[in-house]
Short mmCIF file of C-alpha atoms in Angstrom, two decimals:
data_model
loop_
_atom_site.label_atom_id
_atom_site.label_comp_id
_atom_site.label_asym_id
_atom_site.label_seq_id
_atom_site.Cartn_x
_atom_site.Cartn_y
_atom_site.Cartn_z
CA UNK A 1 -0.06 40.88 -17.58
CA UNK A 2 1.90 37.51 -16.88
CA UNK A 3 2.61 35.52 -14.36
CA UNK A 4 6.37 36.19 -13.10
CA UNK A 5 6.78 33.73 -9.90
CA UNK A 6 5.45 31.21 -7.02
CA UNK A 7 6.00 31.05 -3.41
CA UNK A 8 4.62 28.99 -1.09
CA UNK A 9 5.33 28.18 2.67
CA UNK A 10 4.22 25.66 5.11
CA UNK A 11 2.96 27.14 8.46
CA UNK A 12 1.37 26.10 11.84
CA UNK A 13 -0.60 27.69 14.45
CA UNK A 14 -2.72 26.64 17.64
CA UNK A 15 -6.11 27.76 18.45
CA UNK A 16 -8.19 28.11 21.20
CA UNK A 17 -11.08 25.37 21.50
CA UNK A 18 -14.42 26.35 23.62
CA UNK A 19 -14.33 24.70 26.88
CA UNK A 20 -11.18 22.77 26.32
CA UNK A 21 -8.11 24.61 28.49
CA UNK A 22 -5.09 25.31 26.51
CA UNK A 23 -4.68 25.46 23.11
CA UNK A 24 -5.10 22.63 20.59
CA UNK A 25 -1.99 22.63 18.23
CA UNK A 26 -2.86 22.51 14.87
CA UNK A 27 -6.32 23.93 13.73
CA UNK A 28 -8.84 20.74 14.89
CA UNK A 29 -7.51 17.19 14.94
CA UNK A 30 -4.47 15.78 15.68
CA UNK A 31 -3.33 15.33 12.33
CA UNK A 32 -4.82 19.17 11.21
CA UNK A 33 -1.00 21.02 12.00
CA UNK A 34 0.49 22.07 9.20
CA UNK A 35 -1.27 24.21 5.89
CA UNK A 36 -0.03 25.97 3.43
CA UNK A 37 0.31 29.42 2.47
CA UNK A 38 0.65 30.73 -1.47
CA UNK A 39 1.34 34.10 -3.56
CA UNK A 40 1.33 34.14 -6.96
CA UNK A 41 3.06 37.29 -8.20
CA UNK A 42 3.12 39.22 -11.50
CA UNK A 43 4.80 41.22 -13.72
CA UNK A 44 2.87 44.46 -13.28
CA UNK A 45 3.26 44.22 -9.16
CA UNK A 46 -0.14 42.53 -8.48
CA UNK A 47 0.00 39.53 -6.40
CA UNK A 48 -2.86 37.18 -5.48
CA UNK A 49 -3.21 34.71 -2.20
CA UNK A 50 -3.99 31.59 -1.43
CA UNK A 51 -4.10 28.45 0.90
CA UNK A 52 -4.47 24.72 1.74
CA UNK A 53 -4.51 22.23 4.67
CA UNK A 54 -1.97 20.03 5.63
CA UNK A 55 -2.13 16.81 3.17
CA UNK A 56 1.98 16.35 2.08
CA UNK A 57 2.21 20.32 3.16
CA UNK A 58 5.96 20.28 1.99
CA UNK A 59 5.16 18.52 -1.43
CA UNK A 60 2.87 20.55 -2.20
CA UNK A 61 5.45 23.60 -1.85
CA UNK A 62 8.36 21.51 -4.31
CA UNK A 63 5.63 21.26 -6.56
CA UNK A 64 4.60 24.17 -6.91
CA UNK A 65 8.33 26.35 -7.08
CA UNK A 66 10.00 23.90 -9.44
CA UNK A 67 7.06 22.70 -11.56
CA UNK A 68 3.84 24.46 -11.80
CA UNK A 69 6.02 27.92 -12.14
CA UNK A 70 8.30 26.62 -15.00
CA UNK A 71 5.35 25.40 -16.63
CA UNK A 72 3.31 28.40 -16.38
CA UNK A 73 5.39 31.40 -15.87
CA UNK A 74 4.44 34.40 -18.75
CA UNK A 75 0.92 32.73 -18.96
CA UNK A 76 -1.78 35.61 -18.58
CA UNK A 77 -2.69 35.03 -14.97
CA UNK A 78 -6.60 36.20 -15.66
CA UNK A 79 -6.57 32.92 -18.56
CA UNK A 80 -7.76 30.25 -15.90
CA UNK A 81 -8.77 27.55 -19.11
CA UNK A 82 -5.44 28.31 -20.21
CA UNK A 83 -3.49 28.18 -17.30
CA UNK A 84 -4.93 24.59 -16.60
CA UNK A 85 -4.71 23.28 -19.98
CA UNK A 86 -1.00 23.89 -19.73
CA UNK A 87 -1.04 22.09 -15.88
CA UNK A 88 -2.78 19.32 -17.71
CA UNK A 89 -1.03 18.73 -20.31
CA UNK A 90 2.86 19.09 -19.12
CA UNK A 91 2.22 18.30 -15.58
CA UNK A 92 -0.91 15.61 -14.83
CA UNK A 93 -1.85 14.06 -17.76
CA UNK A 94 -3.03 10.90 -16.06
CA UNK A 95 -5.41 13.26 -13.77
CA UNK A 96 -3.83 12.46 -10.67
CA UNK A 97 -4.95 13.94 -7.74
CA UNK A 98 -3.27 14.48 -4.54
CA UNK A 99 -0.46 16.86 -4.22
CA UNK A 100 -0.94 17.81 -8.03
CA UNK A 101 -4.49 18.97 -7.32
CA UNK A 102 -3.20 20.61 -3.89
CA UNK A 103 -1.26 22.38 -5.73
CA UNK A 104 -3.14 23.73 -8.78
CA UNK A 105 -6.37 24.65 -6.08
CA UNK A 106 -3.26 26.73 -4.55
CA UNK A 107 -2.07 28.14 -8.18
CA UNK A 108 -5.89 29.17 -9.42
CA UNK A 109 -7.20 30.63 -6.33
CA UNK A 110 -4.42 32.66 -6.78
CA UNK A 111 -4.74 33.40 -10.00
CA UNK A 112 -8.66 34.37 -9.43
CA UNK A 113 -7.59 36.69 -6.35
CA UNK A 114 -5.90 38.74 -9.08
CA UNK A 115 -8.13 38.54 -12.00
CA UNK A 116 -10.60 40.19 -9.01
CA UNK A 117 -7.90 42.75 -8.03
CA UNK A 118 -7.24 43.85 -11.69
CA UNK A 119 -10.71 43.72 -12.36
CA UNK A 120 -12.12 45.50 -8.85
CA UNK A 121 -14.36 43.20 -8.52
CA UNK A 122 -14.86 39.86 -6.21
CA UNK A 123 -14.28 36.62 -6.42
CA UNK A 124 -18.04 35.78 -5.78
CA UNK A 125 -18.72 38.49 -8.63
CA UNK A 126 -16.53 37.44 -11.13
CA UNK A 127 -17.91 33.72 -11.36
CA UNK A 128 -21.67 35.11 -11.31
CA UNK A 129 -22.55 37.61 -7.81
CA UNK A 130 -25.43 34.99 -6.71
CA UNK A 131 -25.49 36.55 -4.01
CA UNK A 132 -23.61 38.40 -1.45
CA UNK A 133 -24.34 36.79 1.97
CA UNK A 134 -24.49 33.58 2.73
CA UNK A 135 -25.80 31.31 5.57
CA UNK A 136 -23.24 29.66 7.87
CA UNK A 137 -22.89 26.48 10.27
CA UNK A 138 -20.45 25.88 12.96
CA UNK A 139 -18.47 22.86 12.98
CA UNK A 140 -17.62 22.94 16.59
CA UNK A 141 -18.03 19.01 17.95
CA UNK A 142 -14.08 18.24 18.07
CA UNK A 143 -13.44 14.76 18.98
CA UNK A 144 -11.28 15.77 21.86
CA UNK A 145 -15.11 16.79 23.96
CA UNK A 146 -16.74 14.21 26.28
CA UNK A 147 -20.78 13.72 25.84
CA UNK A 148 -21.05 16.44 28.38
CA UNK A 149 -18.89 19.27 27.01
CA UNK A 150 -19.76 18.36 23.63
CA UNK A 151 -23.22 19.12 24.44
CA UNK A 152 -22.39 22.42 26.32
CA UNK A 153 -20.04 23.64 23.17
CA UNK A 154 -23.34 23.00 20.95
CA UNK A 155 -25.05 25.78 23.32
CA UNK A 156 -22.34 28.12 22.93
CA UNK A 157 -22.71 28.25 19.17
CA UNK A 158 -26.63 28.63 19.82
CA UNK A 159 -25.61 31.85 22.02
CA UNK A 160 -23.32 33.26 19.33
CA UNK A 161 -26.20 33.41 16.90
CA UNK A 162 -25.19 29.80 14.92
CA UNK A 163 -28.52 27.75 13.92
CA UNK A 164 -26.83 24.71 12.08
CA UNK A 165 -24.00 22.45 13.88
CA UNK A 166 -21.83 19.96 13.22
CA UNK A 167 -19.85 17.59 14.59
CA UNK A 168 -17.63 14.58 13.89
CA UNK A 169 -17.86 11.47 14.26
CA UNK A 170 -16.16 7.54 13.27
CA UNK A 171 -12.87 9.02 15.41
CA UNK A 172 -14.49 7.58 19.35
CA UNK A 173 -12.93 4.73 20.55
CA UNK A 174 -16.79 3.43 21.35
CA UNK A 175 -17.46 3.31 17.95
CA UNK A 176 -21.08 3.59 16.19
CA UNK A 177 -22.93 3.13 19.26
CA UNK A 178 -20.48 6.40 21.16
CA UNK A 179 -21.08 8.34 18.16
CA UNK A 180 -25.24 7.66 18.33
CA UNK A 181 -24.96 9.09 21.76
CA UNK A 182 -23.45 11.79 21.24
CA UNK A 183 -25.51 12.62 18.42
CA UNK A 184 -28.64 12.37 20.81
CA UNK A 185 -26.87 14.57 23.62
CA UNK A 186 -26.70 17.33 21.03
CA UNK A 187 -30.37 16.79 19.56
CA UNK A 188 -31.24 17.45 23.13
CA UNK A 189 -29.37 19.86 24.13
CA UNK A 190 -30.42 22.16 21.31
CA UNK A 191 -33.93 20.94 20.02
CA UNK A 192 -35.57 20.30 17.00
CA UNK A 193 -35.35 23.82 15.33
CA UNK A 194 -31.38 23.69 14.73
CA UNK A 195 -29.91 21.93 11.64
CA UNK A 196 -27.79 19.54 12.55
CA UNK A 197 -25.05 17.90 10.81
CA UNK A 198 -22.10 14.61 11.13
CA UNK A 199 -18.85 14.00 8.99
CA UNK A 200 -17.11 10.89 9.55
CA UNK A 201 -13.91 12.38 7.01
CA UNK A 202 -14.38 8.41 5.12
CA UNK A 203 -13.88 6.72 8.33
CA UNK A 204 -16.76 3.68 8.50
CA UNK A 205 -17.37 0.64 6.56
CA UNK A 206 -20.42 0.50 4.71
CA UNK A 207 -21.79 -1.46 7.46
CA UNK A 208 -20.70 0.67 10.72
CA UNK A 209 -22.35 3.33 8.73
CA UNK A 210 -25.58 1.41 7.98
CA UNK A 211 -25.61 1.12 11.61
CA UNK A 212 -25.36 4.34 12.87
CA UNK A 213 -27.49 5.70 10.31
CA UNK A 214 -30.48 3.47 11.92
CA UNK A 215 -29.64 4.63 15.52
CA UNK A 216 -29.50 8.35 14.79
CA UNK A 217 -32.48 8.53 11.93
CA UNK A 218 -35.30 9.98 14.28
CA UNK A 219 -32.68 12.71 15.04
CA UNK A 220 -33.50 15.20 12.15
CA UNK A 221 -29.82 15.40 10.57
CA UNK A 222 -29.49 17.49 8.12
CA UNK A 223 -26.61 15.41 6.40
CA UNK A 224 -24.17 12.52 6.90
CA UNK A 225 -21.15 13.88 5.11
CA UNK A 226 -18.35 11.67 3.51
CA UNK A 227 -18.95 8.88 5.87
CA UNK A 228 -17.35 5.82 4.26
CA UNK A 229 -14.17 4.45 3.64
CA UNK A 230 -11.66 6.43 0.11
CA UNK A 231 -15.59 8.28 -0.62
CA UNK A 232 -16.59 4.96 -2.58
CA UNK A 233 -19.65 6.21 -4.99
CA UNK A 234 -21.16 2.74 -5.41
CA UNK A 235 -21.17 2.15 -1.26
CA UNK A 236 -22.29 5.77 -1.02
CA UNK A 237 -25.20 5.16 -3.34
CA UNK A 238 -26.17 1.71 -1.15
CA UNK A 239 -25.90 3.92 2.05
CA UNK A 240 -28.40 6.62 0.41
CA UNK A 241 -31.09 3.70 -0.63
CA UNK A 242 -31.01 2.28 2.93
CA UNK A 243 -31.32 5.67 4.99
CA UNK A 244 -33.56 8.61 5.24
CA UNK A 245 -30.75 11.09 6.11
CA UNK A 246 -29.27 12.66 3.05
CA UNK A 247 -25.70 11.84 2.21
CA UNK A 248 -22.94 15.05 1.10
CA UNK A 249 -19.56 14.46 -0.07
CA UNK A 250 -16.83 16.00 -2.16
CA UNK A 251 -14.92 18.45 -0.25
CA UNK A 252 -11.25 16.12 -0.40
CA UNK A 253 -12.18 15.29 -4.21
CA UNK A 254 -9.44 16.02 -6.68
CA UNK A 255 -10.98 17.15 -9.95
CA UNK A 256 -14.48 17.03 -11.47
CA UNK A 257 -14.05 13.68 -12.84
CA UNK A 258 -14.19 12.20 -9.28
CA UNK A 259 -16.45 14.45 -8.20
CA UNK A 260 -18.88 13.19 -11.12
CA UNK A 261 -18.65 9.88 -9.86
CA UNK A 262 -20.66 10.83 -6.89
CA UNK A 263 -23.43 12.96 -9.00
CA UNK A 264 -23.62 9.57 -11.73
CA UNK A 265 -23.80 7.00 -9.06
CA UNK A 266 -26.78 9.08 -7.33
CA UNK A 267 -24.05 8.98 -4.09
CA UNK A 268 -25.27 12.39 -2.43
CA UNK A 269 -27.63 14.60 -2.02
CA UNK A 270 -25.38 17.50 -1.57
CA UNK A 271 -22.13 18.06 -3.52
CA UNK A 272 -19.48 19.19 -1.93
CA UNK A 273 -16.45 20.75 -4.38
CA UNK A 274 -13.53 22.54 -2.06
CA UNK A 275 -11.63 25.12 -4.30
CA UNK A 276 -8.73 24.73 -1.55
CA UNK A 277 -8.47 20.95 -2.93
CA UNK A 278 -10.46 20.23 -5.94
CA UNK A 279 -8.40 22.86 -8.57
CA UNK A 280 -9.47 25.94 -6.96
CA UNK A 281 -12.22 28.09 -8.48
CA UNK A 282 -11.82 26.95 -11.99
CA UNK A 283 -12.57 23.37 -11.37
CA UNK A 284 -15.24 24.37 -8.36
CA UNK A 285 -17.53 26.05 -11.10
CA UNK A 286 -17.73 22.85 -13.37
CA UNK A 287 -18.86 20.68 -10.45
CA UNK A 288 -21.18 23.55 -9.27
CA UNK A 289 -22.55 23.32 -12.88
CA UNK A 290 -22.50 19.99 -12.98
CA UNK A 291 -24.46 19.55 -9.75
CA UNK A 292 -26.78 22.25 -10.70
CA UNK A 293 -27.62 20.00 -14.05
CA UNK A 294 -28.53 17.58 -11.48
CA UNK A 295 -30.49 19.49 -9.35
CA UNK A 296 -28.17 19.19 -6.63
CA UNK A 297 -27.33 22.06 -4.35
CA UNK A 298 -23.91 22.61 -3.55
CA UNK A 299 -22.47 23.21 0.29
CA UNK A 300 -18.84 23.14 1.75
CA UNK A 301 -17.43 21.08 3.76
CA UNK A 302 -13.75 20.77 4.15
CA UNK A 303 -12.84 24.49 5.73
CA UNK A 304 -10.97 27.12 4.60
CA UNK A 305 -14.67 29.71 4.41
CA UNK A 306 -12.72 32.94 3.46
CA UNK A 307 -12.14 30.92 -0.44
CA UNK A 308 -15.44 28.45 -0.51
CA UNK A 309 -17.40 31.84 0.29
CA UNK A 310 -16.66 32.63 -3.30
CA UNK A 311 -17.90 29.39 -5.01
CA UNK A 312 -20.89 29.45 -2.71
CA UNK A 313 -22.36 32.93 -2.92
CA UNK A 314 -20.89 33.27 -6.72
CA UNK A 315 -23.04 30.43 -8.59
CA UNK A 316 -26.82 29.94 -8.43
CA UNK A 317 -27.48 26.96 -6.25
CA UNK A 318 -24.85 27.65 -3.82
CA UNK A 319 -25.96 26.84 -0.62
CA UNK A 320 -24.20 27.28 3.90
CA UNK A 321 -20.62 27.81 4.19
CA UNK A 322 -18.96 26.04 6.70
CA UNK A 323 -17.68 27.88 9.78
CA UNK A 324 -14.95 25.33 11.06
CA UNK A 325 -13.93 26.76 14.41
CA UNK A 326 -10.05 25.87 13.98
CA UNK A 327 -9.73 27.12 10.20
CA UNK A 328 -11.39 30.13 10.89
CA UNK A 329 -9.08 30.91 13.12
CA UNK A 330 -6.43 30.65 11.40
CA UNK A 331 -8.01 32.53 8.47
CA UNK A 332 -8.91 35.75 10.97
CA UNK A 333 -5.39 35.47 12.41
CA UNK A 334 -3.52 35.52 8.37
CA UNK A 335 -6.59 37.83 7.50
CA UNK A 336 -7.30 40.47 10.21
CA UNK A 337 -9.75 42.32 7.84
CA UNK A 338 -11.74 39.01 7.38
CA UNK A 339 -15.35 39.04 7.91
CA UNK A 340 -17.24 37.07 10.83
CA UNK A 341 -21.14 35.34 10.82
CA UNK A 342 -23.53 37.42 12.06
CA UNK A 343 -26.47 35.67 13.55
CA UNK A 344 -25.67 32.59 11.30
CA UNK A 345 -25.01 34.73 8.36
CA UNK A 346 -21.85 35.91 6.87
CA UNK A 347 -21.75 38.79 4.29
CA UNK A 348 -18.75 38.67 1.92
CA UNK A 349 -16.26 41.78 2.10
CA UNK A 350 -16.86 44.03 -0.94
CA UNK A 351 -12.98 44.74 -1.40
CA UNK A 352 -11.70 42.85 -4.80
CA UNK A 353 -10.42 39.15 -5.18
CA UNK A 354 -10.49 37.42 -1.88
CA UNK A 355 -11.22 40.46 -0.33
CA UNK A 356 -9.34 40.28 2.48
CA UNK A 357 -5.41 41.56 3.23
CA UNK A 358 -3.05 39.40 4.70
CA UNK A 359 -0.91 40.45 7.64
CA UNK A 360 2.82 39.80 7.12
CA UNK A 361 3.64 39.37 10.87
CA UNK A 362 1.18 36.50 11.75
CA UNK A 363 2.28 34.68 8.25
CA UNK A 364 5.86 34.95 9.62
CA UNK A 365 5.36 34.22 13.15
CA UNK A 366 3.50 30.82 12.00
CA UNK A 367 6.10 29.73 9.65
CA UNK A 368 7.96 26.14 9.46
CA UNK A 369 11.57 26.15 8.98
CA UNK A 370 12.37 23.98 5.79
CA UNK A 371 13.50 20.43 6.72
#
């Protein structure tokens, strides 16, 4: 079996946010519009899925058509190593990230979706079967919610059977002091007994987040993820020492080199590798190795479940999947077969690869005209 051809496509949806009216364009924050959609095909018929967020959407495309397919086209698409020794070596040499590791998550998720076809078998299965279910958390505290709504959207999840939360924050216009509050207006609202969560997506200096660490450290978070400025280790590691609330990060890391950075520097307490940008499955495993040699546990963060449900229920100390309202969306509308949480817990599909089908009308309806 070889690989015979890439396509990839930039699309866009809207989705319906609790409580908001309308829909939100894009699938969370303003910049969240765009994400792209991949097939790798080969030359016995099978064809394996994949797809991305929105970082240089249209790059990402270019480089995948006229570079990662010359360079890998009649590689044996179940030969993962091989398939990114070849990226490596022709295409990133330097170990760039960016749109090159955009596009190789896009390429080996792929590639893994029909390894797990051929093979009848799961994702999850083929890089260990851990486990088949896996706990979930919400991310449901969009910027666009006042202190009031914010803590009424927190209830909703409660109702639907969700018993971790998380919300952002470093995007208010009140800063540190906005985001403590609305921290403690969630606490509140849904007591001690849920797990709560922030991500501040690198937005605060090491001293804004010194600060709202001490304001919101008698709230019980269960993580502050990624919450300073290009995920420095070395300021990460100076947060950790000077706060009681543990510290995750990872999910917009490249490759396993940066990812190490944050394990060396003793940066985090959780590890957070995102197949959708870190080199897909294939580079996901090392840093869930890696982490595990650390005694780290390893969460997402980042979206995209129906792929990090793999990594997470497929290796050993793979911990909750990340239910991000607006990307799950979009995956059940792409994915009409996907599965849901069930009181907080999702259980992966049994069908092979992804294990989930994609329907061709919604990935047409949601496609960008090329520029």
């Amino acid at each position: 079996m070889r690989i015979k051809d890439i396509r990839a496509s930039v699309h866009t949806t809207s989705i319906e946010v609790p409580l908001l009216s309308g829909k939100v364009a894009g699938y969370g924050r303003e910049e969240q519009r765009e994400f792209v959609f991949c097939e790798v095909e080969t030359d016995e018929g099978l064809t394996g899925t994949a797809l991305t967020g929105h970082f240089l959407a249209r790059a990402v495309v270019t480089a995948l058509e006229r570079h990662f397919l010359p360079a890998v086209r009649d590689l044996d698409p179940r030969a993962t190593e091989a398939v990114h020794q070849r990226v490596w070596h022709t295409l990133n040499p330097r170990a760039m990230t960016g749109v090159a590791s955009s596009a190789l998550s896009l390429l080996d998720i792929a590639l893994w979706d029909i390894a797990g076809r051929h093979a009848g078998r799961t994702v999850a299965a083929l890089l260990g079967g851990a486990r088949t279910e896996l706990p979930t958390y919400a991310t449901f505290g969009f910027p666009q919610y006042d202190r009031e709504q914010l803590a009424a959207a927190a209830l909703l999840q409660l109702e639907r059977g969700f018993r971790a939360l998380k919300l952002v924050v470093g995007v208010d216009e009140g800063g540190w002091r906005e985001d403590a509050a609305r921290v403690r207006a969630v606490r509140e609202a849904v007591g001690d007994d849920v797990d709560l969560m922030i991500d501040a997506n690198y937005l605060f200096s090491p001293t804004d987040a010194k600060l709202l660490c001490r304001a919101v450290e008698d709230c019980g978070l269960t993580w502050f993820e990624e919450p300073l400025h290009q995920n420095d280790a070395r300021a990460l590691a100076d947060l950790r020492a000077h706060t009681r609330i543990p510290l995750a990060a990872g999910q917009m890391e490249g490759h396993r080199w940066r990812l190490r950075e944050l394990v060396e520097h003793r940066a985090v307490d959780v590890l957070q590798p995102n197949a959708c940008y870190c080199g897909g499955f294939t580079e996901a495993r090392k840093a869930a190795h890696l982490a595990q040699a650390h005694n780290l546990p390893v969460a997402h963060g980042g979206g995209w479940p129906l792929v990090n449900m793999h990594t997470l229920a497929g290796l050993m100390n793979g911990w909750i999947l990340e239910w991000h309202l607006g990307m799950a969306q979009v995956g059940e509308l792409l994915f009409p077969d996907a599965p849901r949480p069930r009181e907080g817990r999702l259980t992966l599909p049994d069908a092979p690869g992804l294990g989930v089908s994609v329907d061709r009308d919604a990935l047409r309806d949601t496609l960008l005209p090329d520029l």
